[in-house]
């Protein structure tokens, strides 16, 4: 009887260990989805001029936005995020790359880099992202995407403040609807860039 009890106890212990290992290897939580935004490109962009300047672009974010999550903002100013949804990188790197590629596509600059250049004809654009999230209502429903960034532009004797703002309504409650609204908002931002940078880059 004692041997049967020991055998039963051993089998139960093995079953518990195997069940624990199975829980570590198999999770009911779905894998994170990574979403992408495309750089803005105009089909009617003029060719690059021979004297187009280089541009050094610096991008930083306010505290709370340095994340790769798709963030939300409630009416009570609660910053949160959508579970299981991410950008390819944290916002400074992700948005900085998107801005650089879009500015390079514009044909206004010979080269767009992420560091400060030393050439006397080079331009410098410093931006800080202050809003980059989905506005939700009190029931948690997405209503709009809000993006706002500001900073300073110096180029060929021109020095001026820059403010770039966009808002795009969310047409549905799926993650793809929210990402689509982010794309429309970023496209708005890029369309406003020429007017913000002024004559120095024309």
PDB file of C-alpha atoms in Angstrom:
ATOM      1  CA  UNK A   1       0.000   0.000   0.000  1.00  0.00           C
ATOM      2  CA  UNK A   2       2.883   2.353   0.936  1.00  0.00           C
ATOM      3  CA  UNK A   3       4.577   1.674  -2.428  1.00  0.00           C
ATOM      4  CA  UNK A   4       1.336   2.401  -4.326  1.00  0.00           C
ATOM      5  CA  UNK A   5       0.973   5.677  -2.447  1.00  0.00           C
ATOM      6  CA  UNK A   6       4.551   6.696  -3.292  1.00  0.00           C
ATOM      7  CA  UNK A   7       4.002   5.836  -6.946  1.00  0.00           C
ATOM      8  CA  UNK A   8       0.775   7.835  -7.088  1.00  0.00           C
ATOM      9  CA  UNK A   9       2.453  10.810  -5.409  1.00  0.00           C
ATOM     10  CA  UNK A  10       5.351  10.660  -7.867  1.00  0.00           C
ATOM     11  CA  UNK A  11       3.010  10.539 -10.862  1.00  0.00           C
ATOM     12  CA  UNK A  12       1.037  13.519  -9.546  1.00  0.00           C
ATOM     13  CA  UNK A  13       4.261  15.522  -9.065  1.00  0.00           C
ATOM     14  CA  UNK A  14       5.376  14.756 -12.602  1.00  0.00           C
ATOM     15  CA  UNK A  15       1.954  15.790 -13.949  1.00  0.00           C
ATOM     16  CA  UNK A  16       2.128  19.121 -12.089  1.00  0.00           C
ATOM     17  CA  UNK A  17       5.632  19.841 -13.435  1.00  0.00           C
ATOM     18  CA  UNK A  18       4.596  18.982 -17.004  1.00  0.00           C
ATOM     19  CA  UNK A  19       1.502  21.167 -16.732  1.00  0.00           C
ATOM     20  CA  UNK A  20       3.660  24.075 -15.513  1.00  0.00           C
ATOM     21  CA  UNK A  21       6.075  23.667 -18.414  1.00  0.00           C
ATOM     22  CA  UNK A  22       3.178  23.567 -20.836  1.00  0.00           C
ATOM     23  CA  UNK A  23       1.936  26.858 -19.418  1.00  0.00           C
ATOM     24  CA  UNK A  24       5.344  28.408 -20.032  1.00  0.00           C
ATOM     25  CA  UNK A  25       5.569  27.144 -23.595  1.00  0.00           C
ATOM     26  CA  UNK A  26       1.982  27.740 -24.659  1.00  0.00           C
ATOM     27  CA  UNK A  27       0.245  31.064 -24.018  1.00  0.00           C
ATOM     28  CA  UNK A  28      -3.301  32.054 -24.850  1.00  0.00           C
ATOM     29  CA  UNK A  29      -2.134  35.676 -25.239  1.00  0.00           C
ATOM     30  CA  UNK A  30      -1.998  36.611 -28.948  1.00  0.00           C
ATOM     31  CA  UNK A  31       1.314  37.753 -30.384  1.00  0.00           C
ATOM     32  CA  UNK A  32       1.889  41.499 -30.712  1.00  0.00           C
ATOM     33  CA  UNK A  33       1.027  43.030 -34.071  1.00  0.00           C
ATOM     34  CA  UNK A  34       3.516  45.513 -35.524  1.00  0.00           C
ATOM     35  CA  UNK A  35       2.099  48.317 -37.677  1.00  0.00           C
ATOM     36  CA  UNK A  36       3.811  50.463 -40.299  1.00  0.00           C
ATOM     37  CA  UNK A  37       3.336  53.977 -41.658  1.00  0.00           C
ATOM     38  CA  UNK A  38       4.545  55.027 -45.112  1.00  0.00           C
ATOM     39  CA  UNK A  39       6.585  58.163 -45.884  1.00  0.00           C
ATOM     40  CA  UNK A  40       4.736  60.899 -47.731  1.00  0.00           C
ATOM     41  CA  UNK A  41       5.534  61.291 -51.411  1.00  0.00           C
ATOM     42  CA  UNK A  42       4.139  63.728 -53.988  1.00  0.00           C
ATOM     43  CA  UNK A  43       3.818  62.662 -57.604  1.00  0.00           C
ATOM     44  CA  UNK A  44       4.343  66.263 -58.784  1.00  0.00           C
ATOM     45  CA  UNK A  45       7.570  66.898 -56.880  1.00  0.00           C
ATOM     46  CA  UNK A  46      10.024  68.950 -58.916  1.00  0.00           C
ATOM     47  CA  UNK A  47      13.530  67.666 -59.568  1.00  0.00           C
ATOM     48  CA  UNK A  48      16.328  68.295 -57.098  1.00  0.00           C
ATOM     49  CA  UNK A  49      18.027  71.634 -57.737  1.00  0.00           C
ATOM     50  CA  UNK A  50      21.808  71.771 -58.069  1.00  0.00           C
ATOM     51  CA  UNK A  51      22.199  73.960 -54.974  1.00  0.00           C
ATOM     52  CA  UNK A  52      19.757  72.067 -52.732  1.00  0.00           C
ATOM     53  CA  UNK A  53      21.057  72.167 -49.147  1.00  0.00           C
ATOM     54  CA  UNK A  54      21.617  69.262 -46.800  1.00  0.00           C
ATOM     55  CA  UNK A  55      19.268  68.944 -43.838  1.00  0.00           C
ATOM     56  CA  UNK A  56      20.052  67.631 -40.365  1.00  0.00           C
ATOM     57  CA  UNK A  57      16.857  66.560 -38.565  1.00  0.00           C
ATOM     58  CA  UNK A  58      16.639  66.042 -34.816  1.00  0.00           C
ATOM     59  CA  UNK A  59      13.492  64.499 -33.299  1.00  0.00           C
ATOM     60  CA  UNK A  60      12.675  64.077 -29.630  1.00  0.00           C
ATOM     61  CA  UNK A  61       9.449  63.480 -27.693  1.00  0.00           C
ATOM     62  CA  UNK A  62       7.936  64.714 -24.444  1.00  0.00           C
ATOM     63  CA  UNK A  63       7.884  62.325 -21.461  1.00  0.00           C
ATOM     64  CA  UNK A  64       5.309  59.568 -21.852  1.00  0.00           C
ATOM     65  CA  UNK A  65       5.502  59.340 -25.633  1.00  0.00           C
ATOM     66  CA  UNK A  66       8.852  57.520 -25.824  1.00  0.00           C
ATOM     67  CA  UNK A  67       7.203  54.179 -26.518  1.00  0.00           C
ATOM     68  CA  UNK A  68       6.556  51.737 -29.343  1.00  0.00           C
ATOM     69  CA  UNK A  69       2.936  51.232 -28.212  1.00  0.00           C
ATOM     70  CA  UNK A  70      -0.068  52.715 -30.000  1.00  0.00           C
ATOM     71  CA  UNK A  71      -0.977  55.188 -27.268  1.00  0.00           C
ATOM     72  CA  UNK A  72      -4.395  56.431 -26.186  1.00  0.00           C
ATOM     73  CA  UNK A  73      -5.486  59.575 -24.352  1.00  0.00           C
ATOM     74  CA  UNK A  74      -8.741  59.687 -22.389  1.00  0.00           C
ATOM     75  CA  UNK A  75     -10.909  62.764 -21.625  1.00  0.00           C
ATOM     76  CA  UNK A  76      -9.420  62.609 -18.102  1.00  0.00           C
ATOM     77  CA  UNK A  77      -5.868  62.930 -19.517  1.00  0.00           C
ATOM     78  CA  UNK A  78      -5.044  59.275 -18.820  1.00  0.00           C
ATOM     79  CA  UNK A  79      -2.299  58.040 -21.135  1.00  0.00           C
ATOM     80  CA  UNK A  80      -2.619  54.345 -21.978  1.00  0.00           C
ATOM     81  CA  UNK A  81      -2.097  52.024 -24.952  1.00  0.00           C
ATOM     82  CA  UNK A  82      -3.726  49.349 -27.089  1.00  0.00           C
ATOM     83  CA  UNK A  83      -2.756  45.883 -25.936  1.00  0.00           C
ATOM     84  CA  UNK A  84      -0.785  43.835 -28.451  1.00  0.00           C
ATOM     85  CA  UNK A  85      -0.235  46.677 -30.951  1.00  0.00           C
ATOM     86  CA  UNK A  86       3.154  48.242 -31.622  1.00  0.00           C
ATOM     87  CA  UNK A  87       5.081  50.463 -34.006  1.00  0.00           C
ATOM     88  CA  UNK A  88       8.344  49.102 -35.464  1.00  0.00           C
ATOM     89  CA  UNK A  89      10.394  51.175 -32.987  1.00  0.00           C
ATOM     90  CA  UNK A  90      10.021  53.708 -30.187  1.00  0.00           C
ATOM     91  CA  UNK A  91       8.479  56.979 -31.320  1.00  0.00           C
ATOM     92  CA  UNK A  92      11.643  59.160 -31.622  1.00  0.00           C
ATOM     93  CA  UNK A  93      13.305  56.606 -33.920  1.00  0.00           C
ATOM     94  CA  UNK A  94      10.137  55.602 -35.776  1.00  0.00           C
ATOM     95  CA  UNK A  95       8.784  59.115 -36.400  1.00  0.00           C
ATOM     96  CA  UNK A  96      12.284  60.478 -37.034  1.00  0.00           C
ATOM     97  CA  UNK A  97      12.887  57.911 -39.774  1.00  0.00           C
ATOM     98  CA  UNK A  98       9.460  58.615 -41.285  1.00  0.00           C
ATOM     99  CA  UNK A  99      10.100  62.368 -41.313  1.00  0.00           C
ATOM    100  CA  UNK A 100      13.577  62.011 -42.794  1.00  0.00           C
ATOM    101  CA  UNK A 101      12.395  59.735 -45.604  1.00  0.00           C
ATOM    102  CA  UNK A 102       9.465  62.036 -46.405  1.00  0.00           C
ATOM    103  CA  UNK A 103      11.687  65.133 -46.473  1.00  0.00           C
ATOM    104  CA  UNK A 104      14.185  63.309 -48.679  1.00  0.00           C
ATOM    105  CA  UNK A 105      11.339  62.386 -51.066  1.00  0.00           C
ATOM    106  CA  UNK A 106      10.250  66.028 -51.251  1.00  0.00           C
ATOM    107  CA  UNK A 107      13.207  66.949 -53.466  1.00  0.00           C
ATOM    108  CA  UNK A 108      13.943  70.041 -51.370  1.00  0.00           C
ATOM    109  CA  UNK A 109      17.133  68.691 -49.810  1.00  0.00           C
ATOM    110  CA  UNK A 110      20.201  66.996 -51.270  1.00  0.00           C
ATOM    111  CA  UNK A 111      20.507  64.795 -48.190  1.00  0.00           C
ATOM    112  CA  UNK A 112      18.582  64.394 -44.939  1.00  0.00           C
ATOM    113  CA  UNK A 113      20.486  63.031 -41.969  1.00  0.00           C
ATOM    114  CA  UNK A 114      19.831  62.483 -38.271  1.00  0.00           C
ATOM    115  CA  UNK A 115      22.830  64.512 -37.067  1.00  0.00           C
ATOM    116  CA  UNK A 116      23.998  68.108 -37.135  1.00  0.00           C
ATOM    117  CA  UNK A 117      26.126  68.923 -40.190  1.00  0.00           C
ATOM    118  CA  UNK A 118      28.960  71.427 -40.123  1.00  0.00           C
ATOM    119  CA  UNK A 119      28.627  72.888 -43.643  1.00  0.00           C
ATOM    120  CA  UNK A 120      27.723  76.568 -43.795  1.00  0.00           C
ATOM    121  CA  UNK A 121      24.914  75.914 -46.291  1.00  0.00           C
ATOM    122  CA  UNK A 122      23.331  73.056 -44.347  1.00  0.00           C
ATOM    123  CA  UNK A 123      19.947  73.360 -42.693  1.00  0.00           C
ATOM    124  CA  UNK A 124      18.918  72.201 -39.240  1.00  0.00           C
ATOM    125  CA  UNK A 125      15.396  71.210 -38.181  1.00  0.00           C
ATOM    126  CA  UNK A 126      14.814  70.389 -34.508  1.00  0.00           C
ATOM    127  CA  UNK A 127      11.395  68.958 -33.621  1.00  0.00           C
ATOM    128  CA  UNK A 128       9.761  67.800 -30.404  1.00  0.00           C
ATOM    129  CA  UNK A 129       6.669  65.583 -30.657  1.00  0.00           C
ATOM    130  CA  UNK A 130       4.107  66.643 -28.054  1.00  0.00           C
ATOM    131  CA  UNK A 131       1.069  64.652 -29.189  1.00  0.00           C
ATOM    132  CA  UNK A 132       1.040  61.300 -30.979  1.00  0.00           C
ATOM    133  CA  UNK A 133      -1.896  59.251 -29.777  1.00  0.00           C
ATOM    134  CA  UNK A 134      -5.495  58.179 -30.320  1.00  0.00           C
ATOM    135  CA  UNK A 135      -8.080  60.274 -28.517  1.00  0.00           C
ATOM    136  CA  UNK A 136     -10.728  58.052 -26.891  1.00  0.00           C
ATOM    137  CA  UNK A 137     -14.067  58.924 -25.291  1.00  0.00           C
ATOM    138  CA  UNK A 138     -15.254  57.922 -21.818  1.00  0.00           C
ATOM    139  CA  UNK A 139     -16.466  54.550 -23.088  1.00  0.00           C
ATOM    140  CA  UNK A 140     -13.027  53.788 -24.551  1.00  0.00           C
ATOM    141  CA  UNK A 141     -14.072  54.295 -28.161  1.00  0.00           C
ATOM    142  CA  UNK A 142     -11.474  55.809 -30.505  1.00  0.00           C
ATOM    143  CA  UNK A 143     -12.552  59.188 -31.907  1.00  0.00           C
ATOM    144  CA  UNK A 144      -9.493  60.756 -33.541  1.00  0.00           C
ATOM    145  CA  UNK A 145      -5.726  60.639 -33.902  1.00  0.00           C
ATOM    146  CA  UNK A 146      -3.907  63.712 -32.617  1.00  0.00           C
ATOM    147  CA  UNK A 147      -0.360  64.643 -33.706  1.00  0.00           C
ATOM    148  CA  UNK A 148       1.463  67.814 -32.789  1.00  0.00           C
ATOM    149  CA  UNK A 149       5.129  68.699 -33.012  1.00  0.00           C
ATOM    150  CA  UNK A 150       6.991  71.965 -32.737  1.00  0.00           C
ATOM    151  CA  UNK A 151      10.539  73.168 -32.933  1.00  0.00           C
ATOM    152  CA  UNK A 152      12.917  75.405 -34.855  1.00  0.00           C
ATOM    153  CA  UNK A 153      14.292  75.601 -38.402  1.00  0.00           C
ATOM    154  CA  UNK A 154      17.578  77.239 -39.405  1.00  0.00           C
ATOM    155  CA  UNK A 155      18.625  77.347 -43.058  1.00  0.00           C
ATOM    156  CA  UNK A 156      20.696  79.699 -45.227  1.00  0.00           C
ATOM    157  CA  UNK A 157      20.146  82.757 -43.056  1.00  0.00           C
ATOM    158  CA  UNK A 158      16.522  81.900 -42.278  1.00  0.00           C
ATOM    159  CA  UNK A 159      15.607  81.140 -38.680  1.00  0.00           C
ATOM    160  CA  UNK A 160      12.004  80.493 -37.686  1.00  0.00           C
ATOM    161  CA  UNK A 161       9.792  78.490 -35.309  1.00  0.00           C
ATOM    162  CA  UNK A 162       7.903  75.497 -36.703  1.00  0.00           C
ATOM    163  CA  UNK A 163       4.536  74.152 -35.569  1.00  0.00           C
ATOM    164  CA  UNK A 164       3.050  71.064 -37.218  1.00  0.00           C
ATOM    165  CA  UNK A 165      -0.391  69.855 -36.138  1.00  0.00           C
ATOM    166  CA  UNK A 166      -2.875  67.329 -37.510  1.00  0.00           C
ATOM    167  CA  UNK A 167      -6.085  65.603 -36.475  1.00  0.00           C
ATOM    168  CA  UNK A 168      -7.706  62.683 -38.289  1.00  0.00           C
ATOM    169  CA  UNK A 169     -11.056  61.103 -37.421  1.00  0.00           C
ATOM    170  CA  UNK A 170     -11.068  57.354 -36.757  1.00  0.00           C
ATOM    171  CA  UNK A 171     -13.625  55.663 -39.009  1.00  0.00           C
ATOM    172  CA  UNK A 172     -13.954  52.423 -37.017  1.00  0.00           C
ATOM    173  CA  UNK A 173     -12.784  50.619 -33.885  1.00  0.00           C
ATOM    174  CA  UNK A 174     -10.393  48.085 -35.403  1.00  0.00           C
ATOM    175  CA  UNK A 175      -6.641  48.548 -34.983  1.00  0.00           C
ATOM    176  CA  UNK A 176      -6.358  48.905 -38.762  1.00  0.00           C
ATOM    177  CA  UNK A 177      -8.791  51.857 -38.607  1.00  0.00           C
ATOM    178  CA  UNK A 178      -6.626  53.526 -35.975  1.00  0.00           C
ATOM    179  CA  UNK A 179      -3.423  52.953 -37.959  1.00  0.00           C
ATOM    180  CA  UNK A 180      -5.125  54.347 -41.077  1.00  0.00           C
ATOM    181  CA  UNK A 181      -6.024  57.503 -39.136  1.00  0.00           C
ATOM    182  CA  UNK A 182      -2.380  57.844 -38.039  1.00  0.00           C
ATOM    183  CA  UNK A 183      -1.321  57.628 -41.684  1.00  0.00           C
ATOM    184  CA  UNK A 184      -3.785  60.356 -42.716  1.00  0.00           C
ATOM    185  CA  UNK A 185      -2.635  62.577 -39.840  1.00  0.00           C
ATOM    186  CA  UNK A 186       1.031  62.144 -40.760  1.00  0.00           C
ATOM    187  CA  UNK A 187       0.217  62.933 -44.404  1.00  0.00           C
ATOM    188  CA  UNK A 188      -1.421  66.172 -43.187  1.00  0.00           C
ATOM    189  CA  UNK A 189       1.762  66.992 -41.292  1.00  0.00           C
ATOM    190  CA  UNK A 190       3.926  66.474 -44.370  1.00  0.00           C
ATOM    191  CA  UNK A 191       1.646  68.533 -46.607  1.00  0.00           C
ATOM    192  CA  UNK A 192       2.050  71.469 -44.222  1.00  0.00           C
ATOM    193  CA  UNK A 193       5.856  71.243 -44.081  1.00  0.00           C
ATOM    194  CA  UNK A 194       6.639  73.342 -47.229  1.00  0.00           C
ATOM    195  CA  UNK A 195       4.679  76.296 -45.914  1.00  0.00           C
ATOM    196  CA  UNK A 196       6.363  75.974 -42.526  1.00  0.00           C
ATOM    197  CA  UNK A 197       9.925  75.804 -43.862  1.00  0.00           C
ATOM    198  CA  UNK A 198       9.423  78.719 -46.241  1.00  0.00           C
ATOM    199  CA  UNK A 199      11.461  80.101 -49.138  1.00  0.00           C
ATOM    200  CA  UNK A 200      14.815  78.723 -48.002  1.00  0.00           C
ATOM    201  CA  UNK A 201      14.044  75.252 -49.368  1.00  0.00           C
ATOM    202  CA  UNK A 202      12.260  76.165 -52.615  1.00  0.00           C
TER     203      UNK A 202
END
